[in-house]
Short mmCIF file of C-alpha atoms and ligand atoms in Angstrom, two decimals:
data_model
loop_
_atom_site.label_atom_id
_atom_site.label_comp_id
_atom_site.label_asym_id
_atom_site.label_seq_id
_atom_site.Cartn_x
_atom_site.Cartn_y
_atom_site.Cartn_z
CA UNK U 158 14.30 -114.76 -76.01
CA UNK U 159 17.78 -115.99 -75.55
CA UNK U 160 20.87 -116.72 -77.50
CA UNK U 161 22.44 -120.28 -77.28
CA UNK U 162 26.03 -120.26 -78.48
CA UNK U 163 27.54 -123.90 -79.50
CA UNK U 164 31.15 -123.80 -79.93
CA UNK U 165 33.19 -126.54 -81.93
CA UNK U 166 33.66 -129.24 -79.70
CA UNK U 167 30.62 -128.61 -78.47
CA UNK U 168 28.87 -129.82 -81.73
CA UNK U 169 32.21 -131.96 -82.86
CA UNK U 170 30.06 -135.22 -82.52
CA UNK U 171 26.67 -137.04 -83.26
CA UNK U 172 26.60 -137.99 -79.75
CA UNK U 173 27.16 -134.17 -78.78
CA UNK U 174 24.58 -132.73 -80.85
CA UNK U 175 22.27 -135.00 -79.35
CA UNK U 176 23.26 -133.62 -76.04
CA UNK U 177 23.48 -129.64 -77.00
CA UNK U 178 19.67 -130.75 -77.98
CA UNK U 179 19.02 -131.77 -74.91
CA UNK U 180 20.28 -128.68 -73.13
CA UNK U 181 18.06 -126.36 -75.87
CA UNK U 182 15.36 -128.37 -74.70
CA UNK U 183 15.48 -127.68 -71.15
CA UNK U 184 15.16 -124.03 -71.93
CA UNK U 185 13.00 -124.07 -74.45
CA UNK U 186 10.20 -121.83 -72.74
CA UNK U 187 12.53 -119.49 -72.68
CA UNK U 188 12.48 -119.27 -76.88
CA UNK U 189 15.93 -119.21 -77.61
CA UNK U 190 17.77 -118.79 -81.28
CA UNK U 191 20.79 -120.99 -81.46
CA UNK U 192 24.19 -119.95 -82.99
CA UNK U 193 27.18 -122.94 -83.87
CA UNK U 194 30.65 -123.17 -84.79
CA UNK U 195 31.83 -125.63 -87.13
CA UNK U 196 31.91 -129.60 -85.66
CA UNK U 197 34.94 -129.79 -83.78
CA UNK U 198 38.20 -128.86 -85.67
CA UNK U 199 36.53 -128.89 -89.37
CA UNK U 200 37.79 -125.08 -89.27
CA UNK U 201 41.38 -125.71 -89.48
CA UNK U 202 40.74 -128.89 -91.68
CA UNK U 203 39.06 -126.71 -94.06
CA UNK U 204 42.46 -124.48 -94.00
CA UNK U 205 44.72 -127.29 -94.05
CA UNK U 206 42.78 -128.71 -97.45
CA UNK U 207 43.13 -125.79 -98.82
CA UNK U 208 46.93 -124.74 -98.21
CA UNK U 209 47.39 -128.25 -100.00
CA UNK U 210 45.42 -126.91 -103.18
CA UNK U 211 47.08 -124.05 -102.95
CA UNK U 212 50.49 -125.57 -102.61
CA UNK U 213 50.66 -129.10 -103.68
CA UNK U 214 47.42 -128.90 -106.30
CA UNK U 215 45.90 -131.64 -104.54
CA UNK U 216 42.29 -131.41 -103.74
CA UNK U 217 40.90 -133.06 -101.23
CA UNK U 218 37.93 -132.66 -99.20
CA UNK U 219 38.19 -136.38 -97.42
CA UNK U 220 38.81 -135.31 -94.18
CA UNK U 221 35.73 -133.13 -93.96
CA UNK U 222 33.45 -134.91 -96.31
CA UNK U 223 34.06 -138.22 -94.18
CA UNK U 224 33.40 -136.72 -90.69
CA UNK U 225 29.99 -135.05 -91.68
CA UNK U 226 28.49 -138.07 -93.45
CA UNK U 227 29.09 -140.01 -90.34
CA UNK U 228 27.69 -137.50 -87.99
CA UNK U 229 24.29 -137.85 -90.35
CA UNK U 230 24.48 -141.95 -90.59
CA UNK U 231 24.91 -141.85 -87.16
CA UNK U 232 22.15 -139.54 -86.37
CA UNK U 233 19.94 -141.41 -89.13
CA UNK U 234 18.70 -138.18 -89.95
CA UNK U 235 16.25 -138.38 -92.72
CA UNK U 236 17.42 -138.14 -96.51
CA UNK U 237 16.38 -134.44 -96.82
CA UNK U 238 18.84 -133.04 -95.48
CA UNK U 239 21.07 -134.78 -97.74
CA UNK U 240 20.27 -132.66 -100.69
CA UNK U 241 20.92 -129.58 -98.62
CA UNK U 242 24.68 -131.25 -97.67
CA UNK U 243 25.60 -133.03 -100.92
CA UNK U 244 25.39 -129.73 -102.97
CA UNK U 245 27.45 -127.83 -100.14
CA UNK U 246 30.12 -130.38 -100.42
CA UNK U 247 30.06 -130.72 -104.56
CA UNK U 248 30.83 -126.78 -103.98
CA UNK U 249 33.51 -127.36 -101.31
CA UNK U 250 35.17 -129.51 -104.03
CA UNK U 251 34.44 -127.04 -106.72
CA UNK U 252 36.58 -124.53 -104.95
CA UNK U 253 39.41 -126.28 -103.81
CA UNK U 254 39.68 -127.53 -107.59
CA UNK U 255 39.97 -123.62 -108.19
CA UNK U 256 42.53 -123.15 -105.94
CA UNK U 257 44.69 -126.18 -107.05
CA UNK U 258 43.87 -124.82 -110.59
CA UNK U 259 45.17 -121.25 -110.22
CA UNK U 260 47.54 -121.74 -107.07
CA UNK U 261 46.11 -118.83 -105.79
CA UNK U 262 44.70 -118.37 -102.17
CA UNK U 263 43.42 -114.91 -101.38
CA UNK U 264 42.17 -113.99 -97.96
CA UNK U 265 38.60 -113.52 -99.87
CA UNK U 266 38.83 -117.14 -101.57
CA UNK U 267 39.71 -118.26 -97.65
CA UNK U 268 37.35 -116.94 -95.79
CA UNK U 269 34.70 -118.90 -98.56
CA UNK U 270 36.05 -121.77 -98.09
CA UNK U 271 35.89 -121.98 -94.26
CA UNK U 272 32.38 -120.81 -94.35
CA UNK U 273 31.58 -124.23 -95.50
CA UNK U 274 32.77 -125.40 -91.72
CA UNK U 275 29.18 -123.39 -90.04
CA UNK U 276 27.21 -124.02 -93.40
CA UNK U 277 27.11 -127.32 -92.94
CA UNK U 278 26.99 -127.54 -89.15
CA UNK U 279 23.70 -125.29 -89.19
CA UNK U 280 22.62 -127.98 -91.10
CA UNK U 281 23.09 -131.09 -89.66
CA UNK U 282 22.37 -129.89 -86.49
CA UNK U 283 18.92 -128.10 -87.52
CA UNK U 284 18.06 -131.89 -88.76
CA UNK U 285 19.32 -133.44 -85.73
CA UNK U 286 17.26 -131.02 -82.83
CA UNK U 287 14.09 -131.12 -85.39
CA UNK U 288 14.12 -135.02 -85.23
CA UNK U 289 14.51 -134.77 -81.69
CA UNK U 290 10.90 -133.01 -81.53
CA UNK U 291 12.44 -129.20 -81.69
CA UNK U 292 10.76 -126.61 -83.93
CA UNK U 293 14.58 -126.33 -85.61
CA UNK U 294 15.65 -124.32 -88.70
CA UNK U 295 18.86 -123.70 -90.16
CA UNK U 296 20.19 -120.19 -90.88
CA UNK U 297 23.09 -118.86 -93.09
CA UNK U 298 24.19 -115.29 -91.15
CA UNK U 299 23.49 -113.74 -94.45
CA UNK U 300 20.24 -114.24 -94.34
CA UNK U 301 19.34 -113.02 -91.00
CA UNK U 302 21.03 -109.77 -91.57
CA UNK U 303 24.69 -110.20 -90.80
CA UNK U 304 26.83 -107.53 -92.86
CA UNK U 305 30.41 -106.84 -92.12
CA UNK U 306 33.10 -104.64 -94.51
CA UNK U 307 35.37 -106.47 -97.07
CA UNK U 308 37.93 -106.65 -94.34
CA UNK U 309 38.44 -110.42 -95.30
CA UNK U 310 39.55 -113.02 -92.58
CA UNK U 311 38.58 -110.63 -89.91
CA UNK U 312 35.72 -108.41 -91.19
CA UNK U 313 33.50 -105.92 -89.01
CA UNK U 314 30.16 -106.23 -89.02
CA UNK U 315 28.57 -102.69 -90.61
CA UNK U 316 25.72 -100.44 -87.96
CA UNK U 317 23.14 -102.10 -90.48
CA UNK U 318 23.11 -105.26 -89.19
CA UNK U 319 21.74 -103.69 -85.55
CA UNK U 320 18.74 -102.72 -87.73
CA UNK U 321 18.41 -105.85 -90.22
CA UNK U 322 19.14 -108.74 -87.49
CA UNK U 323 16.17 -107.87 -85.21
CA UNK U 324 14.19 -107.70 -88.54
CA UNK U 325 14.91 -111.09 -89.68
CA UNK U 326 14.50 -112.84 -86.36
CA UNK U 327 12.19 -111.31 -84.29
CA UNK U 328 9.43 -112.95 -86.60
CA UNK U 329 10.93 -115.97 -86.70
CA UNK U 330 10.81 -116.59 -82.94
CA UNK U 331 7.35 -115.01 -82.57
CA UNK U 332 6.60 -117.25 -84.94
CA UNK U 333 7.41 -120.36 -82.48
CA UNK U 334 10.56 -121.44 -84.53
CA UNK U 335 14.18 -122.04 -82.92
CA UNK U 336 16.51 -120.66 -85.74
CA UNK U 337 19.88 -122.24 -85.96
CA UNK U 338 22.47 -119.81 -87.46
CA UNK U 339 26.55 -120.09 -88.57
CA UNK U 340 28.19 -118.40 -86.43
CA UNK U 341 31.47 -116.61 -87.15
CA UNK U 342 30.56 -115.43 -91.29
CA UNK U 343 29.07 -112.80 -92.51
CA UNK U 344 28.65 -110.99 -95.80
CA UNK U 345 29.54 -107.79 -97.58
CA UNK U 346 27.70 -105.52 -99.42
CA UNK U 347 29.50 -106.87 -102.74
CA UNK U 348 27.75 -110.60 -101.43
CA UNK U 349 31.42 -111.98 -100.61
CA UNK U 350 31.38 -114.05 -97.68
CA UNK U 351 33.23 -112.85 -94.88
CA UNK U 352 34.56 -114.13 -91.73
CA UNK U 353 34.72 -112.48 -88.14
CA UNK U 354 38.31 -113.72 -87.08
CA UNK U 355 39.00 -117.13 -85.30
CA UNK U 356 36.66 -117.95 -82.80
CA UNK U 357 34.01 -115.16 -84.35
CA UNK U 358 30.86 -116.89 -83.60
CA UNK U 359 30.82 -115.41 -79.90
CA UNK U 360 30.89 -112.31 -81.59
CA UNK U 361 27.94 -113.61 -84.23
CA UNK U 362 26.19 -114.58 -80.92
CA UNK U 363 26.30 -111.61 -78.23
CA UNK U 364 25.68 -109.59 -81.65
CA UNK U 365 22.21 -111.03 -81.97
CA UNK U 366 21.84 -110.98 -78.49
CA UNK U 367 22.33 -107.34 -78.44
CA UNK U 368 20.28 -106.21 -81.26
CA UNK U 369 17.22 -108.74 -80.70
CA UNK U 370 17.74 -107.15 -76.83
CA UNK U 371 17.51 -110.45 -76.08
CA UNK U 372 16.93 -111.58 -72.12
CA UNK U 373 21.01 -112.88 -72.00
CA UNK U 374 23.12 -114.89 -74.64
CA UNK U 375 24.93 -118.50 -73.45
CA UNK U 376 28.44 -119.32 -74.63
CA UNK U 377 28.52 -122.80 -74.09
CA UNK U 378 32.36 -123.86 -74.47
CA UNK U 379 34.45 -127.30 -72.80
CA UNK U 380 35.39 -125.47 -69.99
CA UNK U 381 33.80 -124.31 -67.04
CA UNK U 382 34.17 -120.44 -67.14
CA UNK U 383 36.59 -117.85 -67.09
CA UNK U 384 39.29 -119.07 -65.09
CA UNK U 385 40.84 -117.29 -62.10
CA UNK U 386 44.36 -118.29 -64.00
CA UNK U 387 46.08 -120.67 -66.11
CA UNK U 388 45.46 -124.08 -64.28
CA UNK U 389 48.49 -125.74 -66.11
CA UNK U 390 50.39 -123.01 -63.84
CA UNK U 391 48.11 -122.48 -60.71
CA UNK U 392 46.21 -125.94 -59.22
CA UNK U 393 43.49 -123.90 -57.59
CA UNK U 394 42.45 -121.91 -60.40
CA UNK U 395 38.67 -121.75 -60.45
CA UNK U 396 35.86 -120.58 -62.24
CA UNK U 397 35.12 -116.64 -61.59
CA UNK U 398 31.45 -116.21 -60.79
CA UNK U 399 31.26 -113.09 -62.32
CA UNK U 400 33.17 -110.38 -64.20
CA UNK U 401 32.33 -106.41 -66.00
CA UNK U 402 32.63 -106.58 -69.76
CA UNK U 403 35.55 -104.87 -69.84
CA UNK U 404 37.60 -107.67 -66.98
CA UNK U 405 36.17 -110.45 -69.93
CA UNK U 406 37.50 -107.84 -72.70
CA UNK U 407 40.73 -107.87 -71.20
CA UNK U 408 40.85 -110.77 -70.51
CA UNK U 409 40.13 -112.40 -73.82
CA UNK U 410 43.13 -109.98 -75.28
CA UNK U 411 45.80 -111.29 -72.18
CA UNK U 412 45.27 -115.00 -73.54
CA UNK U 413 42.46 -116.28 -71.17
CA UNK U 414 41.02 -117.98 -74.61
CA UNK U 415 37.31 -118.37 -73.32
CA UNK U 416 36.09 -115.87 -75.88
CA UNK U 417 36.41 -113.83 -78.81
CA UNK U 418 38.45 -110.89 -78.18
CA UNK U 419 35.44 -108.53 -79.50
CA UNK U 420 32.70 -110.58 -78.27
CA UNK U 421 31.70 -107.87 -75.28
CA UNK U 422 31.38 -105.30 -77.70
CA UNK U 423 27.56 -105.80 -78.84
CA UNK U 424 26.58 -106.72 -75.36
CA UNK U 425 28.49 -103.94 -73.59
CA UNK U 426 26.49 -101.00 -75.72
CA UNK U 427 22.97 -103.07 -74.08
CA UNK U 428 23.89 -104.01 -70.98
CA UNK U 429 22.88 -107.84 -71.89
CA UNK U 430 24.45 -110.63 -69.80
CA UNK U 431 26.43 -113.21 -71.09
CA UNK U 432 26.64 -116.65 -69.06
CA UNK U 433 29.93 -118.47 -69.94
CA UNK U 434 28.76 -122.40 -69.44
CA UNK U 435 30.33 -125.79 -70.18
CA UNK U 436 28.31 -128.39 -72.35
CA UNK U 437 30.68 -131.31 -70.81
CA UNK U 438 29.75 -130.21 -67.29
CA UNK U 439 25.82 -128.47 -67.18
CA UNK U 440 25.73 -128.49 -63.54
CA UNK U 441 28.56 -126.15 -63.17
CA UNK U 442 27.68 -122.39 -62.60
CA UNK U 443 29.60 -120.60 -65.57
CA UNK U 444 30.49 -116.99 -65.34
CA UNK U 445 28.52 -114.55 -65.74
CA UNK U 446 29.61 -111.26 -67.57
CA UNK U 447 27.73 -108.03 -66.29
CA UNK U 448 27.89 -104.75 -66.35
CA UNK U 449 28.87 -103.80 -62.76
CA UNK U 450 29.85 -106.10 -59.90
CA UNK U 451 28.70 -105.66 -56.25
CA UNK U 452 30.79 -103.82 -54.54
CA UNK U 453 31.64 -107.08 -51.54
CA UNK U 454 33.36 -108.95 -54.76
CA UNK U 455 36.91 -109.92 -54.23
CA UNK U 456 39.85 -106.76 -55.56
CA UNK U 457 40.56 -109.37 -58.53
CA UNK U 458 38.68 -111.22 -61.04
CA UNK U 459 42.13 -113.24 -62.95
CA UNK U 460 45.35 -113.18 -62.91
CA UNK U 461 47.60 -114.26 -66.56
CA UNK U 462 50.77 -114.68 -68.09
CA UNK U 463 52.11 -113.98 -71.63
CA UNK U 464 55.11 -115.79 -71.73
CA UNK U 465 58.57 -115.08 -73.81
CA UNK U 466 58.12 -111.35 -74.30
CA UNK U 467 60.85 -109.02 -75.50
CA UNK U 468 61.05 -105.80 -73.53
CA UNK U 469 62.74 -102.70 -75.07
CA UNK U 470 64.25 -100.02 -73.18
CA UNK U 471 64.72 -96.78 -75.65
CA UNK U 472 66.44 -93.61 -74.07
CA UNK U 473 66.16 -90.00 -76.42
CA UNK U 474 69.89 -89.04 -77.18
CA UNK U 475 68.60 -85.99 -77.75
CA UNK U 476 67.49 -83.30 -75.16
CA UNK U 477 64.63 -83.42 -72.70
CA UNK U 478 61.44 -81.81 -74.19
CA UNK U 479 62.04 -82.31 -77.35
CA UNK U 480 58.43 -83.11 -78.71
CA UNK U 481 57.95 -85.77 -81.69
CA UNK U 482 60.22 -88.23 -80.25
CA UNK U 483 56.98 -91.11 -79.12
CA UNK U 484 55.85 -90.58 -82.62
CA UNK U 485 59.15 -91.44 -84.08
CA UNK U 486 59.86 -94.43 -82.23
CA UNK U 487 56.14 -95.66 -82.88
CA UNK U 488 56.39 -94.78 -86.45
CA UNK U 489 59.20 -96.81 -86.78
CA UNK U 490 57.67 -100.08 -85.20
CA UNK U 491 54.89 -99.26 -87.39
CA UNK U 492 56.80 -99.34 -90.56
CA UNK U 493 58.64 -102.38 -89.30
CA UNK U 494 55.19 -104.30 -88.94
CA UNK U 495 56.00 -104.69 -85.30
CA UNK U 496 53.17 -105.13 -83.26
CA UNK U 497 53.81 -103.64 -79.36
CA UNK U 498 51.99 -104.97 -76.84
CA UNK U 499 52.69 -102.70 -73.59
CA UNK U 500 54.18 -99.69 -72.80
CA UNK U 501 55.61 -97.25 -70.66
CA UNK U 502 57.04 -93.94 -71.33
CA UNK U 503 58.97 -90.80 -69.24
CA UNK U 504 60.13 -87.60 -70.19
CA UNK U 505 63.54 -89.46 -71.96
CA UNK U 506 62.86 -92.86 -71.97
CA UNK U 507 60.12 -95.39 -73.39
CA UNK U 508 59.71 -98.96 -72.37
CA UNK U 509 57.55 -101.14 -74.76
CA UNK U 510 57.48 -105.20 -75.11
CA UNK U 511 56.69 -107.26 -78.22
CA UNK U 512 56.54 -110.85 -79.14
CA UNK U 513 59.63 -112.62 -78.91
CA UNK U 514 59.51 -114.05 -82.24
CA UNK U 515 59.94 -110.54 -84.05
CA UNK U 516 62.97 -109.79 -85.81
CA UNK U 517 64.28 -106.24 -84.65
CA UNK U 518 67.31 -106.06 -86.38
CA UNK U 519 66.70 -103.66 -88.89
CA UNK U 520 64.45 -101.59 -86.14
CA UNK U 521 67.18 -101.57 -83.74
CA UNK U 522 69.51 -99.74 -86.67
CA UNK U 523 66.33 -97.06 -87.51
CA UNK U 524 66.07 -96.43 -83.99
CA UNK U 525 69.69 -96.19 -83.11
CA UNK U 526 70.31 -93.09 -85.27
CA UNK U 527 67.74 -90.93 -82.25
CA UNK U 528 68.05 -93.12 -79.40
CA UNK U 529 69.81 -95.53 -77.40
CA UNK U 530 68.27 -99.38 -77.45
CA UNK U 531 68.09 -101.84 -74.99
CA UNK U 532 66.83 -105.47 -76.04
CA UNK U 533 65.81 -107.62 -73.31
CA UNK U 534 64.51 -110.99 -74.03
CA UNK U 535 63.49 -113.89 -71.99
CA UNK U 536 60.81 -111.80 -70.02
CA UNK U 537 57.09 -112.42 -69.21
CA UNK U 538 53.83 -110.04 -69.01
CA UNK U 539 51.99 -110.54 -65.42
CA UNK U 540 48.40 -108.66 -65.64
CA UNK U 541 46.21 -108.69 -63.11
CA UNK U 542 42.33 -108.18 -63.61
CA UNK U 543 40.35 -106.41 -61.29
CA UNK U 544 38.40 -103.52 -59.57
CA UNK U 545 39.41 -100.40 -61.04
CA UNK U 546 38.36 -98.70 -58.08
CA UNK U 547 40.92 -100.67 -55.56
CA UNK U 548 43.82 -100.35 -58.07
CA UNK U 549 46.21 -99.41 -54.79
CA UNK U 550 45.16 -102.05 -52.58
CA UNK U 551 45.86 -104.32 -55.26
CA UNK U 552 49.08 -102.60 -56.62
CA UNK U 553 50.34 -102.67 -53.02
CA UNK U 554 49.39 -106.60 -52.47
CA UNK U 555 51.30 -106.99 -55.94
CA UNK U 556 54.53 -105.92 -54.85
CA UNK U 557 54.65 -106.75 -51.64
CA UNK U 558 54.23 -110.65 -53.20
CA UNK U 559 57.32 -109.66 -55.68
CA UNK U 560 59.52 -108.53 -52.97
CA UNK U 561 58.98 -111.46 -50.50
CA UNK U 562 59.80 -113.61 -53.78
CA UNK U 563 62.68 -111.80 -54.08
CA UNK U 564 61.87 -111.25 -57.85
CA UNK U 565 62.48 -107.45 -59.54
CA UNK U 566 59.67 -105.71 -61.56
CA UNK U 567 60.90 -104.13 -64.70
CA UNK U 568 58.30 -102.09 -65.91
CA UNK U 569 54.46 -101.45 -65.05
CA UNK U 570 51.63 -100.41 -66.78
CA UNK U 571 48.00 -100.04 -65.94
CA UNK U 572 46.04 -100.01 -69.25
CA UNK U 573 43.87 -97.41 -70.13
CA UNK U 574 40.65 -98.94 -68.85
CA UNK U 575 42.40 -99.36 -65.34
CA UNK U 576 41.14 -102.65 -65.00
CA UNK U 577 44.46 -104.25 -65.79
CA UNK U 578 47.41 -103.98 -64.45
CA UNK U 579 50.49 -105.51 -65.61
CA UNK U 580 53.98 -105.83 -65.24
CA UNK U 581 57.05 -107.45 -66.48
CA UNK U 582 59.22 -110.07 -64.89
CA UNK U 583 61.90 -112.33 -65.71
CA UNK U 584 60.33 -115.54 -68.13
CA UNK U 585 61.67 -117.83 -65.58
CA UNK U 586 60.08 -116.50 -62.35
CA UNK U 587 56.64 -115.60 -63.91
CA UNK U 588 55.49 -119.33 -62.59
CA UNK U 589 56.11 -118.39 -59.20
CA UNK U 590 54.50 -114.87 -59.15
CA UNK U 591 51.78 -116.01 -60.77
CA UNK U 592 51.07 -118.65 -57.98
CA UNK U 593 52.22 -116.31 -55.01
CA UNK U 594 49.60 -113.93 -56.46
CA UNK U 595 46.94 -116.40 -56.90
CA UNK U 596 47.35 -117.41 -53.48
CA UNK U 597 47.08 -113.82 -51.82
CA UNK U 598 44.59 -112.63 -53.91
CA UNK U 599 42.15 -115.63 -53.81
CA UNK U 600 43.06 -117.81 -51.08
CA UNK U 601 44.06 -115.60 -49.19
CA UNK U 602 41.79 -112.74 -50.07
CA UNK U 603 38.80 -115.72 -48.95
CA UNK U 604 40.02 -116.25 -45.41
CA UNK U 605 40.16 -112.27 -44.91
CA UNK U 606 36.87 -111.33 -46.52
N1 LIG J 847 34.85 -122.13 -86.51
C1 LIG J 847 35.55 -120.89 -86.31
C2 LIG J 847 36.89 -121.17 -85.63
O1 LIG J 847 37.19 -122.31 -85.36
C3 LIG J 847 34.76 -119.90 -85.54
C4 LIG J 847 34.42 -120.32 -84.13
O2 LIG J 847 34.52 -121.48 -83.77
O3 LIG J 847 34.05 -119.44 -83.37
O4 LIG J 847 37.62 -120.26 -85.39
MG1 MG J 848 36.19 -123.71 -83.88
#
């Protein structure tokens, strides 16, 4: 068995469905179970429909109504599967009326009305592959054993579902069907529908990988892998051929957007491969995320930027070895809903960055009563993805790039899982490091190996 993820613009079309069939086809022997996003951007139409109920009292569902008939006319799919979309959309309608109605828009009322976006992509498409001779059924997550907590807009999926999904699907593929499920919702135990977080279904998809053990799950997205970096910054940024679980993990948090920041998770507890692949462009390779690399792979898998980053230097006014003072200063970001991103601490002193578009003032007075405070903006995060075991070599390649730039680093940190290491330059120069490093470490690092 294996695990076919569709993501939105994947499916955003009838002409695309009719290709993401044709791709199922060609591995058909291989019995897979296929997981979808909504059509292209019905996700944030679905929000922006209802932050008008909820704001203006105006209901409509237009927009989303008009795109999904079209798909079906197009598709001339046949008029069964309109009585499993017309009542979908009569209940779209019913709940947007609610909103506009009560003006109220709770993260649990939210996360029902986007489920709509998969529910009715499961649907179509199901009718779609089936008409194109595959053996195609649509699934709602609930009902192939996806639970998660109440934690609405970006719920956890509970141990059960390790236990229930492999009981609701095993049968159906053994029985010769190819189930087609929503990715990205789930369910609590109270039968609220929950959501996974943006871009959730890789999560819903290397989850049913895991706990079916199936032979690997495919994230098919519009690009063609994990990049080596940003190719609006560096030209030659390529796909990566392969990466651990934890380089994608990081990765995915450092703004490489290919998946789902907790995506790895399911797959990293079973060792199952997931194959990154492009649906615009079949023939390319993809990367493939693995457990362990061979040990003749290049020091570095990626290089990023976060951009427009405010770093804080905080020194204790108080004596050296006076214990308490780290959980002061993060108690106080805490309470300030600040949300720190790196960090870097010595006996005195602790260095931390944040988002540039957080307001510190009232921190800044909190922390001045125990420390001094330095606010830096106009700074960028470099991290660098690789080998844990060749952190020096790369370290040493890092800096040596930095000084023959010219540029200062102002603070370093190697994150706990030592596969990243990043560091904090000016916002202006983090162009040219970026590209300096991309050249040594792939380019360059080709020519030498
Ligand atoms: N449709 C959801 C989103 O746009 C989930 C997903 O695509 O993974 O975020
Ligand atoms: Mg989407």
């Amino acid at each position: 068995m294996i695990v076919m993820k569709f993501g939105g613009s994947s499916v955003a079309d009838a002409e695309r469905l009719r290709h993401v069939a044709g791709i199922i086809q060609s591995q058909l022997q291989r019995r897979p179970l296929v997981v979808l996003s909504a059509m292209g951007d019905t996700t944030d139409h679905l929000l922006e429909a209802g932050d008008e109920a909820f704001r203006q009292g105006n209901v409509s569902i237009e927009q989303v109504e008009k795109h999904h008939l079209a798909v079906m006319r197009k598709l001339k799919l046949p008029t069964g599967v309109q009585k499993e979309i017309k009542p979908l959309l009569q209940e779209l309608h019913r709940l947007l009326s609610g909103i506009a109605l009560i003006r109220e828009l709770t993260p649990r009322t939210r996360d029902q009305l986007v489920s709509f976006g998969e529910r009715l992509s499961v649907r179509i498409a199901a009718a779609c592959f089936s008409s194109l001779g595959i053996n195609a059924r649509a699934f709602d997550a609930w009902d192939v054993g996806f639970l998660s907590n109440s934690n609405f807009t970006s719920a956890e999926l509970l141990e059960e579902s390790w236990e229930k999904i492999p009981e609701k699907i095993i049968p159906l593929i053994k029985a010769g069907i190819v189930p087609v499920v929503t990715g990205f919702i789930a369910q609590d135990d109270k039968g609220n529908i929950t959501t996974l977080g943006r871009g959730g279904s890789d999560l819903s998809a290397t989850m049913i990988a895991a706990a079916c053990q199936a032979e690997e799950a495919q994230v098919w997205k519009d690009v063609d892998g994990i990049l080596t970096s940003d190719p609006r910054i560096v030209e030659q940024a390529k796909p990566v051929e392969a990466v651990t679980y934890e380089e994608a993990a990081e990765l995915a948090y450092f703004g490489a957007q290919v998946l789902h920041p907790r995506a790895m998770q399911p797959c990293m507890k079973t060792g199952t491969p997931v194959l990154v692949k492009n649906s615009y462009n079949i023939a390319a390779p993809g990367t493939r995320i693995i457990p362990s690399l061979d040990k003749k792979s290049l020091p570095v898998r990626a290089i990023t930027t976060r951009r427009n980053v405010t770093l804080i230097d905080i020194v204790s006014s108080r004596m050296m070895g006076q214990h308490g003072f780290l959980a002061e200063v993060f108690s106080a970001f805490a309470r300030h809903n600040l949300s720190i991103d790196m960090v870097a601490t010595s006996e005195v002193s602790v260095s931390l960055t944040l988002d540039s578009d957080s307001d510190l003032s009232a921190l800044k007075k909190e922390l001045a009563k125990v420390a001094s405070v330095d606010i830096k903006t106009g700074k960028a995060i470099v991290t660098i993805i690789g080998n844990v075991k060749r952190s020096s070599e790369i370290l040493a390649r890092a800096f040596r790039t930095c000084q023959l730039l010219g540029i200062t680093v102002q603070m370093i940190s190697q994150g706990a899982s030592k596969v990243n290491i990043s560091f904090i330059v000016n916002d202006n120069e983090a162009a040219d490091v970026i590209k300096a490093l991309h050249l040594d470490f792939f380019t360059g690092g080709k020519e030498s190996a």
